[in-house]
mmCIF file of C-alpha atoms in Angstrom:
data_model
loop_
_atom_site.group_PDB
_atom_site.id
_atom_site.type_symbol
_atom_site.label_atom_id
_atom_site.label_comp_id
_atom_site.label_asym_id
_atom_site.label_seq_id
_atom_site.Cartn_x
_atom_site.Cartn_y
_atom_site.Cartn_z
ATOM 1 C CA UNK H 1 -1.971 48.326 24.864
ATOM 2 C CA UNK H 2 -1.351 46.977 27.982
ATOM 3 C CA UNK H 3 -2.463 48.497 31.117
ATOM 4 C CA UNK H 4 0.397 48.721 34.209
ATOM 5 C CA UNK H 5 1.051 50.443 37.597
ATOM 6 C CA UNK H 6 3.836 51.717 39.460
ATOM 7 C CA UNK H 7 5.514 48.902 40.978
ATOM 8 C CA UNK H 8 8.008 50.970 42.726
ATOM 9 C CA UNK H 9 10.724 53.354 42.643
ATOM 10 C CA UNK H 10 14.404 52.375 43.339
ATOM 11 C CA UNK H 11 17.873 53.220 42.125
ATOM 12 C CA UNK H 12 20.344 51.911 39.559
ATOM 13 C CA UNK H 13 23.189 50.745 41.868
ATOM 14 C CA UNK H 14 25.823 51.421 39.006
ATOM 15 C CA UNK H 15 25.021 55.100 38.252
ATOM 16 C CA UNK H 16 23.052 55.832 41.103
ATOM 17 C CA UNK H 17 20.327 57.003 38.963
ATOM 18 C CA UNK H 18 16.550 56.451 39.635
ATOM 19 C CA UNK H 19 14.070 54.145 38.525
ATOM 20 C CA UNK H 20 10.623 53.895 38.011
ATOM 21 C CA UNK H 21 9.338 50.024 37.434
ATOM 22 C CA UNK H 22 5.894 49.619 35.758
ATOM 23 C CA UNK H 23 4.749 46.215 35.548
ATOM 24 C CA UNK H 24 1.298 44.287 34.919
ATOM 25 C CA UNK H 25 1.269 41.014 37.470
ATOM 26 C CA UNK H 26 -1.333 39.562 34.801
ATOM 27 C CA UNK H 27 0.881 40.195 32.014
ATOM 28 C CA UNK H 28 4.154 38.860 34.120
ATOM 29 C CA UNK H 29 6.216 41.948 32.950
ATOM 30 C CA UNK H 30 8.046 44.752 34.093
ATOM 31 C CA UNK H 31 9.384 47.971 32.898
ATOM 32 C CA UNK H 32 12.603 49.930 34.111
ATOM 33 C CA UNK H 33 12.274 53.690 32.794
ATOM 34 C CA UNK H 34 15.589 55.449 34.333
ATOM 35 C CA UNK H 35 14.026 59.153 35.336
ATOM 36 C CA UNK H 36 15.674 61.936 36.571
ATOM 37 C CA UNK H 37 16.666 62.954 40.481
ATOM 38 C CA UNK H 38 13.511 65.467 40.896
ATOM 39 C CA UNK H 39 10.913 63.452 38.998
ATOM 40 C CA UNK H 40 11.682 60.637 41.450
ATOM 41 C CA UNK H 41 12.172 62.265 44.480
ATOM 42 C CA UNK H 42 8.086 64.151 43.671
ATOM 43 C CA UNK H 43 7.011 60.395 42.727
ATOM 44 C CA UNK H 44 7.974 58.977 45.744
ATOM 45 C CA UNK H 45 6.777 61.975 47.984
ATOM 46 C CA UNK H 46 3.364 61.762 46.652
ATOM 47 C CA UNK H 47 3.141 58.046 46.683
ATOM 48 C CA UNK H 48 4.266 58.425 50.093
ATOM 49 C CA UNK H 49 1.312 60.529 50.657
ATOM 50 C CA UNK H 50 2.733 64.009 51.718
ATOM 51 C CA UNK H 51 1.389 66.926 50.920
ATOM 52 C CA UNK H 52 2.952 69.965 49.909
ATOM 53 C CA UNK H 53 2.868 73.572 51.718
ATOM 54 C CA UNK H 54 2.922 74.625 47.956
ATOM 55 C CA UNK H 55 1.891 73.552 44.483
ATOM 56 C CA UNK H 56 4.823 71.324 42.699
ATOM 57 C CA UNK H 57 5.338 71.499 38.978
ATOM 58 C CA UNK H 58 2.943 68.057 38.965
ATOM 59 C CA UNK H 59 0.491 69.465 41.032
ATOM 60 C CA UNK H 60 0.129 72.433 39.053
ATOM 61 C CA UNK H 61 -0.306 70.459 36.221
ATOM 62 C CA UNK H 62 -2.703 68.829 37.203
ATOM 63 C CA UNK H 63 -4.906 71.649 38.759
ATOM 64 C CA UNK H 64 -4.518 73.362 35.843
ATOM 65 C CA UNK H 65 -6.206 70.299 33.469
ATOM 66 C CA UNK H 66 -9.125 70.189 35.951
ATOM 67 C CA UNK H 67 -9.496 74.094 36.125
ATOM 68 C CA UNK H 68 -9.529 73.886 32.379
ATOM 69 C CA UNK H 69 -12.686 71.423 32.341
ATOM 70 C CA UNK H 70 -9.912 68.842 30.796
ATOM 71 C CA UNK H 71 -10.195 65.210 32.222
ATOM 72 C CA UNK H 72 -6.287 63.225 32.045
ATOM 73 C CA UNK H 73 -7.525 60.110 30.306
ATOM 74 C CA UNK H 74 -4.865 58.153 30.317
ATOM 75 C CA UNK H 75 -0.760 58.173 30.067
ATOM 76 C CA UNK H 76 0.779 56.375 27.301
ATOM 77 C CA UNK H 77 4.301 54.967 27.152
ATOM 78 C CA UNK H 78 4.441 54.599 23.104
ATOM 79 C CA UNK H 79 7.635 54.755 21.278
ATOM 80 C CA UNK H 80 11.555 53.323 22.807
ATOM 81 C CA UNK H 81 14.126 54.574 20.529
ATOM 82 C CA UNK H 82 17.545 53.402 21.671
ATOM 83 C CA UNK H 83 17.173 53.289 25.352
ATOM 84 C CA UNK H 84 14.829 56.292 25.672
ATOM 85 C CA UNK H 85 11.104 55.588 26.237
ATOM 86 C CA UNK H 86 8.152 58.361 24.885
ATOM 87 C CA UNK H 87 5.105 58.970 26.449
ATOM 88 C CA UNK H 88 1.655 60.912 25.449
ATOM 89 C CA UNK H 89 -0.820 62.477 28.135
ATOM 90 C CA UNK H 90 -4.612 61.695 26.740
ATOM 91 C CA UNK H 91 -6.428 64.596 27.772
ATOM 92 C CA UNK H 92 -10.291 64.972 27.049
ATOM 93 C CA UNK H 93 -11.143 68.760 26.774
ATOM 94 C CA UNK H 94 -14.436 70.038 28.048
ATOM 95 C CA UNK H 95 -16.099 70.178 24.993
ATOM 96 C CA UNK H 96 -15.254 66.415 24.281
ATOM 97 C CA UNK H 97 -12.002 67.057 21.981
ATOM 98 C CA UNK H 98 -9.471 64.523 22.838
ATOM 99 C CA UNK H 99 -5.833 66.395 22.920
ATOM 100 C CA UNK H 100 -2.755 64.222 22.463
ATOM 101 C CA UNK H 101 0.377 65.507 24.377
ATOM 102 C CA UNK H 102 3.765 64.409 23.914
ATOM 103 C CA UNK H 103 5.754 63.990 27.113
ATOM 104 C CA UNK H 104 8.387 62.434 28.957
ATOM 105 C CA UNK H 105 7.229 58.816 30.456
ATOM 106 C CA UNK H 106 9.003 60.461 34.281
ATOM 107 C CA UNK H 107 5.929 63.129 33.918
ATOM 108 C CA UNK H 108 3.407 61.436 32.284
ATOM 109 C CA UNK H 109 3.152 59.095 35.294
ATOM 110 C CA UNK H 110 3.748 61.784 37.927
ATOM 111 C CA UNK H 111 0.773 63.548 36.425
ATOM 112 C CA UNK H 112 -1.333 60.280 36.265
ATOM 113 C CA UNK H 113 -0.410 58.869 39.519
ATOM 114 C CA UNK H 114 -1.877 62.698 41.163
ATOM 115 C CA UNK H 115 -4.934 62.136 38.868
ATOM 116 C CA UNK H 116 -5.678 58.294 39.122
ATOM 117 C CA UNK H 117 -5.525 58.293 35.692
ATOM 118 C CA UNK H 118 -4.553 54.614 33.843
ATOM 119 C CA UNK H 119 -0.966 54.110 32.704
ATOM 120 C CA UNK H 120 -0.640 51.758 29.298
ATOM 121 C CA UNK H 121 2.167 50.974 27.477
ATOM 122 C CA UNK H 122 2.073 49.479 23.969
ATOM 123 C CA UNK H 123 2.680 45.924 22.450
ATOM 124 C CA UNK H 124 5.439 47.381 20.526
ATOM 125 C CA UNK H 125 7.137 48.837 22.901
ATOM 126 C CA UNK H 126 6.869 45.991 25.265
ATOM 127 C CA UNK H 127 8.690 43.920 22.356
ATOM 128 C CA UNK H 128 11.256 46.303 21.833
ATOM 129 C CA UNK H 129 12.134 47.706 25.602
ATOM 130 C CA UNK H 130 14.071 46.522 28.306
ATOM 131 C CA UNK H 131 11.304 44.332 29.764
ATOM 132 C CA UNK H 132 11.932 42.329 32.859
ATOM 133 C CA UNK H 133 9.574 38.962 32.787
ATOM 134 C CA UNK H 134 7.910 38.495 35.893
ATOM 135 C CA UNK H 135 7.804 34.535 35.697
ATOM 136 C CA UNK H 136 8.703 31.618 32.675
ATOM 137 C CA UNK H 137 7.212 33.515 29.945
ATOM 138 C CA UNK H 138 7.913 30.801 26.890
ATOM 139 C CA UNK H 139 8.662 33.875 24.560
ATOM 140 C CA UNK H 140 12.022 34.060 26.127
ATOM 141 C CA UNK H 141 15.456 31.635 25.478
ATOM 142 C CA UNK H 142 16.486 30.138 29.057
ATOM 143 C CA UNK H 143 20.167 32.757 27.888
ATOM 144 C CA UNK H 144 17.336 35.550 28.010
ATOM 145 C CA UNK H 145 15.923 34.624 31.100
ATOM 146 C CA UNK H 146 18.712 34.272 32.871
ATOM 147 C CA UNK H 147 19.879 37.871 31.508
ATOM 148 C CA UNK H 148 16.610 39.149 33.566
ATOM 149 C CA UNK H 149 17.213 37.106 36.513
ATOM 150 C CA UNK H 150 20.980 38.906 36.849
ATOM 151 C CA UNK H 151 19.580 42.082 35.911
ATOM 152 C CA UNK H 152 16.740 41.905 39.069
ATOM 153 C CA UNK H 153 19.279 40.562 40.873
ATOM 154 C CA UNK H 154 21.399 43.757 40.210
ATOM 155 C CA UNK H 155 19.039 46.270 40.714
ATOM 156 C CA UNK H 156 17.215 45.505 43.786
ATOM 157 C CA UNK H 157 19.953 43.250 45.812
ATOM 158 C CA UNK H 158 21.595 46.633 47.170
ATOM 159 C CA UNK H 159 24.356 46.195 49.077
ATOM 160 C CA UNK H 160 24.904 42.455 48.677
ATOM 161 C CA UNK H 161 28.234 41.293 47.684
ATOM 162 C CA UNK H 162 28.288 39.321 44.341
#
């Protein structure tokens, strides 16, 4: 497993749709995981660092591992099965019992982001996934990197004519 962090959130400038990029600098790879309206828009609030009059669904969450005597271990992004990413929250009970809970990837990291808890994502699904390399990686064909380059080039060049 590879450990990464939340590079940013943007939007797909064909559907409109959001994004969530996870990338590891060391590794030189990142991640697009299209998420939903909601999940984004509470991602980007909290990274943003406003707080809530009221609990969100996340927050709840969250309080409700802690006032559990649960610990969030860790998130991990472990299975992409044509185009659609899985995630598991690692949750250590109080007792010491580790509970594996299958989630979506959108609120697995809003959930781990709130609780500082490490995101990882596995060696197979880096292989198999839409990963965007982050330099020359020689695992890639010079057709492959230039796929990524166009692709980067797409999604975060808004509003630039081609």
């Amino acid at each position: 497993m590879v450990e990464v962090s939340v590079i940013g959130v943007t939007h797909d400038r064909l559907s409109g749709l959001p994004i969530i990029i996870l990338g590891n600098v060391d590794e030189n790879f990142a991640i697009p995981i299209w998420i939903g309206e909601y999940e984004a828009e509470l991602l980007e609030t909290h990274l943003l660092g406003a707080v809530a009059p009221r609990p969100f669904p996340y927050d709840l969450i969250c309080d409700m591992i802690q006032a559990l005597g649960g610990e969030l271990e860790k998130v991990i992004i472990n299975d992409f099965d044509n185009g659609i990413y899985f995630a598991t929250i690692v949750v250590r009970r109080y007792d010491g019992e580790v509970i594996n809970i299958d989630a979506r990837p959108s609120d697995s990291i809003n959930v781990a982001v709130r609780l500082g808890a490490p995101i990882y994502v596995t060696k197979d699904v880096i292989q198999r996934a839409s990963i965007i390399s982050l330099d020359n990686n020689p695992h890639y064909t010079n057709e492959q990197k230039a796929e990524f380059e166009e692709l980067l080039k797409y999604l975060f060049e808004e509003g630039e004519e081609e």
